[in-house]
Amino acid sequence: SQTIHQWPATLVQPVGSPLSLECTVEGTSNPNLYWYRQAAGRGLQLLFYSVGIGQISSEVPQNLSASRPQDRQFILSSKKLLLSDSGFYLCAWSPRQGTLFFGSGTQLSVL
Amino acid sequence: SQQGEEDPQALSIQEGENATMNCSYKTSINNLQWYRQNSGRGLVHLILIRSNEREKHSGRLRVTLDTSKKSSSLLITASRAADTASYFCATDAGGYQKVTFGTGTKLQVIP
């Protein structure tokens, strides 16, 4: 069966520090991969999605970037965090055409 | 940007009552999905309805889709306290791989 791992669960970072969130999927190959961000009590904002290794589509022109170095690995990064980067970050995967399966999320607080 | 908007933003009902949530979207879609999110957790897929379908059932869930009005509704019958969660619709208006979410309806079921 397929599983998705996202870590860490919580993260507190100072403004200006770098960020690296990692997400890995097991039990499937060539999945679509996604990063979403959710502000407290709000909907999900699509940040990045990827249909293959090295193929990243960006939806939000901010100081975040994403990379897919391996088929089932998706990394969200920032060189310098801003206060506005705080939020709940969710990784998800899907088959070519189908439902999304979400990780458990990372609560990021930038102070 | 959000593709969909849920209505109402919040809903409070007594256990045993039915809960209806609506979703409106802006552009043509291939399919529409509904997800559930418990506080601080990842989203869980509930049901997918394709653009050529008008109604779909799954247990106590009933989803309708009206592509002419660009709207969908989720009905939860005989609600239970455990149904308390936020509910989101999601569409793939930008292509099968680009899935965007609505703003969500926060449902509270009072025992």
PDB file of C-alpha atoms in Angstrom:
ATOM      1  CA  SER A   1       0.000   0.000   0.000  1.00  0.00           C
ATOM      2  CA  GLN A   2       1.028   3.582  -0.539  1.00  0.00           C
ATOM      3  CA  THR A   3       2.186   5.802   2.297  1.00  0.00           C
ATOM      4  CA  ILE A   4       3.325   9.378   2.509  1.00  0.00           C
ATOM      5  CA  HIS A   5       5.756  10.690   5.077  1.00  0.00           C
ATOM      6  CA  GLN A   6       6.139  14.346   5.917  1.00  0.00           C
ATOM      7  CA  TRP A   7       8.409  15.805   8.552  1.00  0.00           C
ATOM      8  CA  PRO A   8       8.875  17.495  10.902  1.00  0.00           C
ATOM      9  CA  ALA A   9       5.432  17.802  12.484  1.00  0.00           C
ATOM     10  CA  THR A  10       6.219  21.169  14.045  1.00  0.00           C
ATOM     11  CA  LEU A  11       8.956  23.680  13.418  1.00  0.00           C
ATOM     12  CA  VAL A  12       9.805  27.020  14.985  1.00  0.00           C
ATOM     13  CA  GLN A  13      12.251  29.114  13.009  1.00  0.00           C
ATOM     14  CA  PRO A  14      13.566  32.676  13.339  1.00  0.00           C
ATOM     15  CA  VAL A  15      12.966  35.208  10.601  1.00  0.00           C
ATOM     16  CA  GLY A  16      15.742  35.070   8.032  1.00  0.00           C
ATOM     17  CA  SER A  17      16.647  31.445   8.664  1.00  0.00           C
ATOM     18  CA  PRO A  18      16.524  28.777   5.941  1.00  0.00           C
ATOM     19  CA  LEU A  19      13.844  26.131   5.595  1.00  0.00           C
ATOM     20  CA  SER A  20      13.772  22.598   4.315  1.00  0.00           C
ATOM     21  CA  LEU A  21      10.667  20.419   4.535  1.00  0.00           C
ATOM     22  CA  GLU A  22      10.807  16.935   3.110  1.00  0.00           C
ATOM     23  CA  CYS A  23       8.104  14.631   1.852  1.00  0.00           C
ATOM     24  CA  THR A  24       8.495  11.090   0.602  1.00  0.00           C
ATOM     25  CA  VAL A  25       6.026   8.638  -0.869  1.00  0.00           C
ATOM     26  CA  GLU A  26       6.281   4.853  -0.752  1.00  0.00           C
ATOM     27  CA  GLY A  27       4.500   2.153  -2.660  1.00  0.00           C
ATOM     28  CA  THR A  28       3.896   3.942  -5.937  1.00  0.00           C
ATOM     29  CA  SER A  29       5.881   5.271  -8.850  1.00  0.00           C
ATOM     30  CA  ASN A  30       5.730   8.464 -10.888  1.00  0.00           C
ATOM     31  CA  PRO A  31       3.159  10.180  -8.649  1.00  0.00           C
ATOM     32  CA  ASN A  32       2.051  13.775  -8.944  1.00  0.00           C
ATOM     33  CA  LEU A  33       3.389  15.610  -5.899  1.00  0.00           C
ATOM     34  CA  TYR A  34       2.055  18.748  -4.243  1.00  0.00           C
ATOM     35  CA  TRP A  35       2.869  21.343  -1.598  1.00  0.00           C
ATOM     36  CA  TYR A  36       0.015  23.318  -0.079  1.00  0.00           C
ATOM     37  CA  ARG A  37      -0.036  25.932   2.647  1.00  0.00           C
ATOM     38  CA  GLN A  38      -2.932  26.604   4.968  1.00  0.00           C
ATOM     39  CA  ALA A  39      -3.253  29.716   7.111  1.00  0.00           C
ATOM     40  CA  ALA A  40      -5.060  29.252  10.416  1.00  0.00           C
ATOM     41  CA  GLY A  41      -8.746  28.570   9.817  1.00  0.00           C
ATOM     42  CA  ARG A  42      -8.419  29.093   6.086  1.00  0.00           C
ATOM     43  CA  GLY A  43      -8.421  27.110   2.855  1.00  0.00           C
ATOM     44  CA  LEU A  44      -5.470  25.475   1.143  1.00  0.00           C
ATOM     45  CA  GLN A  45      -3.210  27.479  -1.132  1.00  0.00           C
ATOM     46  CA  LEU A  46      -1.427  25.493  -3.838  1.00  0.00           C
ATOM     47  CA  LEU A  47       2.262  26.368  -3.754  1.00  0.00           C
ATOM     48  CA  PHE A  48       3.944  23.859  -6.078  1.00  0.00           C
ATOM     49  CA  TYR A  49       3.125  20.716  -7.968  1.00  0.00           C
ATOM     50  CA  SER A  50       5.284  18.271  -9.865  1.00  0.00           C
ATOM     51  CA  VAL A  51       4.466  15.649 -12.486  1.00  0.00           C
ATOM     52  CA  GLY A  52       7.967  14.178 -12.651  1.00  0.00           C
ATOM     53  CA  ILE A  53      11.579  14.413 -11.538  1.00  0.00           C
ATOM     54  CA  GLY A  54      12.887  17.932 -11.986  1.00  0.00           C
ATOM     55  CA  GLN A  55       9.497  19.188 -13.223  1.00  0.00           C
ATOM     56  CA  ILE A  56       8.150  21.835 -10.859  1.00  0.00           C
ATOM     57  CA  SER A  57       5.218  24.163 -11.440  1.00  0.00           C
ATOM     58  CA  SER A  58       5.067  27.174  -9.169  1.00  0.00           C
ATOM     59  CA  GLU A  59       1.800  28.780  -8.267  1.00  0.00           C
ATOM     60  CA  VAL A  60       3.042  31.339  -5.769  1.00  0.00           C
ATOM     61  CA  PRO A  61       5.878  33.788  -6.608  1.00  0.00           C
ATOM     62  CA  GLN A  62       7.286  34.092  -3.107  1.00  0.00           C
ATOM     63  CA  ASN A  63      10.545  33.247  -1.399  1.00  0.00           C
ATOM     64  CA  LEU A  64       9.773  29.549  -1.452  1.00  0.00           C
ATOM     65  CA  SER A  65      11.096  26.961  -3.862  1.00  0.00           C
ATOM     66  CA  ALA A  66      10.531  23.265  -4.423  1.00  0.00           C
ATOM     67  CA  SER A  67      12.639  20.477  -5.795  1.00  0.00           C
ATOM     68  CA  ARG A  68      12.052  16.864  -6.782  1.00  0.00           C
ATOM     69  CA  PRO A  69      15.450  15.178  -6.772  1.00  0.00           C
ATOM     70  CA  GLN A  70      13.966  11.680  -6.854  1.00  0.00           C
ATOM     71  CA  ASP A  71      10.716  10.232  -8.166  1.00  0.00           C
ATOM     72  CA  ARG A  72       9.074   9.994  -4.755  1.00  0.00           C
ATOM     73  CA  GLN A  73      10.773  12.845  -2.912  1.00  0.00           C
ATOM     74  CA  PHE A  74       9.521  16.414  -2.810  1.00  0.00           C
ATOM     75  CA  ILE A  75      11.327  19.159  -0.908  1.00  0.00           C
ATOM     76  CA  LEU A  76      10.099  22.634   0.018  1.00  0.00           C
ATOM     77  CA  SER A  77      12.804  25.206   0.712  1.00  0.00           C
ATOM     78  CA  SER A  78      13.456  28.790   1.539  1.00  0.00           C
ATOM     79  CA  LYS A  79      16.732  30.640   1.848  1.00  0.00           C
ATOM     80  CA  LYS A  80      15.341  33.279   4.223  1.00  0.00           C
ATOM     81  CA  LEU A  81      12.040  32.855   6.018  1.00  0.00           C
ATOM     82  CA  LEU A  82       9.580  35.699   6.448  1.00  0.00           C
ATOM     83  CA  LEU A  83       6.958  36.116   9.152  1.00  0.00           C
ATOM     84  CA  SER A  84       4.321  35.595   6.469  1.00  0.00           C
ATOM     85  CA  ASP A  85       5.684  32.103   5.764  1.00  0.00           C
ATOM     86  CA  SER A  86       4.102  30.846   8.971  1.00  0.00           C
ATOM     87  CA  GLY A  87       1.374  28.303   8.407  1.00  0.00           C
ATOM     88  CA  PHE A  88       0.440  24.668   8.080  1.00  0.00           C
ATOM     89  CA  TYR A  89       2.277  23.017   5.190  1.00  0.00           C
ATOM     90  CA  LEU A  90       0.809  19.944   3.606  1.00  0.00           C
ATOM     91  CA  CYS A  91       2.407  17.566   1.149  1.00  0.00           C
ATOM     92  CA  ALA A  92       0.225  15.337  -1.014  1.00  0.00           C
ATOM     93  CA  TRP A  93       0.528  12.820  -3.810  1.00  0.00           C
ATOM     94  CA  SER A  94      -1.886  11.543  -6.425  1.00  0.00           C
ATOM     95  CA  PRO A  95      -1.972   9.049  -9.264  1.00  0.00           C
ATOM     96  CA  ARG A  96      -2.001  10.561 -12.739  1.00  0.00           C
ATOM     97  CA  GLN A  97      -5.690  11.353 -12.503  1.00  0.00           C
ATOM     98  CA  GLY A  98      -7.246  10.851  -9.145  1.00  0.00           C
ATOM     99  CA  THR A  99      -7.591  11.729  -5.550  1.00  0.00           C
ATOM    100  CA  LEU A 100      -4.969  13.369  -3.409  1.00  0.00           C
ATOM    101  CA  PHE A 101      -3.460  11.615  -0.425  1.00  0.00           C
ATOM    102  CA  PHE A 102      -2.109  13.965   2.193  1.00  0.00           C
ATOM    103  CA  GLY A 103       0.692  13.813   4.700  1.00  0.00           C
ATOM    104  CA  SER A 104       0.094  14.760   8.296  1.00  0.00           C
ATOM    105  CA  GLY A 105       1.390  18.304   7.826  1.00  0.00           C
ATOM    106  CA  THR A 106       4.069  20.569   9.275  1.00  0.00           C
ATOM    107  CA  GLN A 107       3.094  23.466  11.499  1.00  0.00           C
ATOM    108  CA  LEU A 108       5.674  26.178  10.819  1.00  0.00           C
ATOM    109  CA  SER A 109       5.980  29.179  13.097  1.00  0.00           C
ATOM    110  CA  VAL A 110       8.338  31.937  12.023  1.00  0.00           C
ATOM    111  CA  LEU A 111       9.212  34.247  14.899  1.00  0.00           C
TER     112      LEU A 111
ATOM    113  CA  SER B   1      -5.949  31.996  -5.926  1.00  0.00           C
ATOM    114  CA  GLN B   2      -8.908  29.932  -4.738  1.00  0.00           C
ATOM    115  CA  GLN B   3     -10.807  28.199  -7.490  1.00  0.00           C
ATOM    116  CA  GLY B   4     -13.743  27.281  -5.293  1.00  0.00           C
ATOM    117  CA  GLU B   5     -15.750  28.841  -2.546  1.00  0.00           C
ATOM    118  CA  GLU B   6     -17.739  26.908  -0.005  1.00  0.00           C
ATOM    119  CA  ASP B   7     -20.925  28.136   1.541  1.00  0.00           C
ATOM    120  CA  PRO B   8     -21.637  28.486   4.381  1.00  0.00           C
ATOM    121  CA  GLN B   9     -18.265  29.216   5.990  1.00  0.00           C
ATOM    122  CA  ALA B  10     -19.495  27.653   9.213  1.00  0.00           C
ATOM    123  CA  LEU B  11     -22.417  25.405  10.076  1.00  0.00           C
ATOM    124  CA  SER B  12     -23.632  24.191  13.446  1.00  0.00           C
ATOM    125  CA  ILE B  13     -26.285  21.473  13.683  1.00  0.00           C
ATOM    126  CA  GLN B  14     -27.654  18.952  16.137  1.00  0.00           C
ATOM    127  CA  GLU B  15     -26.680  15.319  15.925  1.00  0.00           C
ATOM    128  CA  GLY B  16     -29.070  13.436  13.659  1.00  0.00           C
ATOM    129  CA  GLU B  17     -29.781  16.408  11.419  1.00  0.00           C
ATOM    130  CA  ASN B  18     -28.601  16.657   7.828  1.00  0.00           C
ATOM    131  CA  ALA B  19     -25.785  18.992   6.834  1.00  0.00           C
ATOM    132  CA  THR B  20     -25.557  20.575   3.401  1.00  0.00           C
ATOM    133  CA  MET B  21     -22.511  22.396   2.103  1.00  0.00           C
ATOM    134  CA  ASN B  22     -22.179  24.101  -1.235  1.00  0.00           C
ATOM    135  CA  CYS B  23     -19.222  24.755  -3.465  1.00  0.00           C
ATOM    136  CA  SER B  24     -19.002  27.147  -6.388  1.00  0.00           C
ATOM    137  CA  TYR B  25     -16.134  27.261  -8.846  1.00  0.00           C
ATOM    138  CA  LYS B  26     -15.090  29.520 -11.663  1.00  0.00           C
ATOM    139  CA  THR B  27     -13.899  27.566 -14.693  1.00  0.00           C
ATOM    140  CA  SER B  28     -14.601  24.267 -16.431  1.00  0.00           C
ATOM    141  CA  ILE B  29     -13.463  21.143 -14.640  1.00  0.00           C
ATOM    142  CA  ASN B  30     -12.762  17.475 -15.308  1.00  0.00           C
ATOM    143  CA  ASN B  31     -13.820  16.385 -11.862  1.00  0.00           C
ATOM    144  CA  LEU B  32     -14.667  17.743  -8.436  1.00  0.00           C
ATOM    145  CA  GLN B  33     -13.708  16.211  -5.134  1.00  0.00           C
ATOM    146  CA  TRP B  34     -14.694  16.672  -1.514  1.00  0.00           C
ATOM    147  CA  TYR B  35     -12.273  16.331   1.363  1.00  0.00           C
ATOM    148  CA  ARG B  36     -12.542  16.409   5.106  1.00  0.00           C
ATOM    149  CA  GLN B  37     -10.026  17.834   7.562  1.00  0.00           C
ATOM    150  CA  ASN B  38      -9.959  17.354  11.291  1.00  0.00           C
ATOM    151  CA  SER B  39      -8.301  20.209  13.155  1.00  0.00           C
ATOM    152  CA  GLY B  40      -4.533  20.230  12.715  1.00  0.00           C
ATOM    153  CA  ARG B  41      -4.490  17.171  10.476  1.00  0.00           C
ATOM    154  CA  GLY B  42      -4.073  16.352   6.824  1.00  0.00           C
ATOM    155  CA  LEU B  43      -7.058  16.139   4.505  1.00  0.00           C
ATOM    156  CA  VAL B  44      -8.878  12.905   3.800  1.00  0.00           C
ATOM    157  CA  HIS B  45     -10.619  12.239   0.506  1.00  0.00           C
ATOM    158  CA  LEU B  46     -14.366  11.648   0.713  1.00  0.00           C
ATOM    159  CA  ILE B  47     -15.741  11.421  -2.800  1.00  0.00           C
ATOM    160  CA  LEU B  48     -14.967  12.296  -6.431  1.00  0.00           C
ATOM    161  CA  ILE B  49     -17.570  13.217  -9.024  1.00  0.00           C
ATOM    162  CA  ARG B  50     -16.713  13.528 -12.697  1.00  0.00           C
ATOM    163  CA  SER B  51     -17.931  16.349 -14.896  1.00  0.00           C
ATOM    164  CA  ASN B  52     -20.315  14.020 -16.764  1.00  0.00           C
ATOM    165  CA  GLU B  53     -21.949  12.822 -13.526  1.00  0.00           C
ATOM    166  CA  ARG B  54     -24.769  14.629 -11.757  1.00  0.00           C
ATOM    167  CA  GLU B  55     -25.034  12.769  -8.482  1.00  0.00           C
ATOM    168  CA  LYS B  56     -23.001  10.326  -6.462  1.00  0.00           C
ATOM    169  CA  HIS B  57     -23.509   8.531  -3.163  1.00  0.00           C
ATOM    170  CA  SER B  58     -21.141   7.044  -0.644  1.00  0.00           C
ATOM    171  CA  GLY B  59     -22.607   5.842   2.637  1.00  0.00           C
ATOM    172  CA  ARG B  60     -24.177   8.861   4.336  1.00  0.00           C
ATOM    173  CA  LEU B  61     -22.686  11.227   1.758  1.00  0.00           C
ATOM    174  CA  ARG B  62     -24.495  12.526  -1.303  1.00  0.00           C
ATOM    175  CA  VAL B  63     -22.776  14.804  -3.787  1.00  0.00           C
ATOM    176  CA  THR B  64     -24.404  16.639  -6.654  1.00  0.00           C
ATOM    177  CA  LEU B  65     -22.748  18.508  -9.484  1.00  0.00           C
ATOM    178  CA  ASP B  66     -24.315  21.133 -11.739  1.00  0.00           C
ATOM    179  CA  THR B  67     -21.757  22.098 -14.365  1.00  0.00           C
ATOM    180  CA  SER B  68     -24.088  24.678 -15.928  1.00  0.00           C
ATOM    181  CA  LYS B  69     -24.110  26.570 -12.628  1.00  0.00           C
ATOM    182  CA  LYS B  70     -20.534  25.612 -11.758  1.00  0.00           C
ATOM    183  CA  SER B  71     -21.623  24.385  -8.372  1.00  0.00           C
ATOM    184  CA  SER B  72     -21.653  21.275  -6.224  1.00  0.00           C
ATOM    185  CA  SER B  73     -23.235  20.316  -2.954  1.00  0.00           C
ATOM    186  CA  LEU B  74     -22.281  17.825  -0.266  1.00  0.00           C
ATOM    187  CA  LEU B  75     -25.035  16.390   1.897  1.00  0.00           C
ATOM    188  CA  ILE B  76     -24.231  14.471   5.053  1.00  0.00           C
ATOM    189  CA  THR B  77     -27.293  12.666   6.334  1.00  0.00           C
ATOM    190  CA  ALA B  78     -27.991  11.719   9.936  1.00  0.00           C
ATOM    191  CA  SER B  79     -24.952  13.616  11.165  1.00  0.00           C
ATOM    192  CA  ARG B  80     -22.857  12.405  14.085  1.00  0.00           C
ATOM    193  CA  ALA B  81     -20.599  14.269  16.497  1.00  0.00           C
ATOM    194  CA  ALA B  82     -17.664  12.558  14.769  1.00  0.00           C
ATOM    195  CA  ASP B  83     -18.561  14.419  11.546  1.00  0.00           C
ATOM    196  CA  THR B  84     -17.329  17.628  13.168  1.00  0.00           C
ATOM    197  CA  ALA B  85     -14.563  18.838  10.837  1.00  0.00           C
ATOM    198  CA  SER B  86     -13.854  21.218   7.984  1.00  0.00           C
ATOM    199  CA  TYR B  87     -14.974  20.203   4.525  1.00  0.00           C
ATOM    200  CA  PHE B  88     -13.350  21.354   1.309  1.00  0.00           C
ATOM    201  CA  CYS B  89     -14.154  20.994  -2.356  1.00  0.00           C
ATOM    202  CA  ALA B  90     -11.332  20.658  -4.847  1.00  0.00           C
ATOM    203  CA  THR B  91     -11.265  21.048  -8.613  1.00  0.00           C
ATOM    204  CA  ASP B  92      -8.776  20.438 -11.408  1.00  0.00           C
ATOM    205  CA  ALA B  93      -9.650  23.411 -13.566  1.00  0.00           C
ATOM    206  CA  GLY B  94      -6.050  23.891 -14.617  1.00  0.00           C
ATOM    207  CA  GLY B  95      -5.587  20.328 -15.788  1.00  0.00           C
ATOM    208  CA  TYR B  96      -5.704  16.967 -14.061  1.00  0.00           C
ATOM    209  CA  GLN B  97      -2.467  17.630 -12.226  1.00  0.00           C
ATOM    210  CA  LYS B  98      -3.347  21.064 -10.857  1.00  0.00           C
ATOM    211  CA  VAL B  99      -5.780  20.607  -7.981  1.00  0.00           C
ATOM    212  CA  THR B 100      -6.996  23.688  -6.144  1.00  0.00           C
ATOM    213  CA  PHE B 101      -9.173  23.864  -3.067  1.00  0.00           C
ATOM    214  CA  GLY B 102     -12.032  26.001  -1.930  1.00  0.00           C
ATOM    215  CA  THR B 103     -12.196  28.022   1.249  1.00  0.00           C
ATOM    216  CA  GLY B 104     -13.916  25.306   3.288  1.00  0.00           C
ATOM    217  CA  THR B 105     -16.972  24.882   5.491  1.00  0.00           C
ATOM    218  CA  LYS B 106     -16.427  24.327   9.181  1.00  0.00           C
ATOM    219  CA  LEU B 107     -19.074  21.904  10.434  1.00  0.00           C
ATOM    220  CA  GLN B 108     -19.896  21.451  14.087  1.00  0.00           C
ATOM    221  CA  VAL B 109     -22.249  18.647  15.078  1.00  0.00           C
ATOM    222  CA  ILE B 110     -23.569  19.060  18.596  1.00  0.00           C
ATOM    223  CA  PRO B 111     -24.278  15.836  20.498  1.00  0.00           C
TER     224      PRO B 111
END
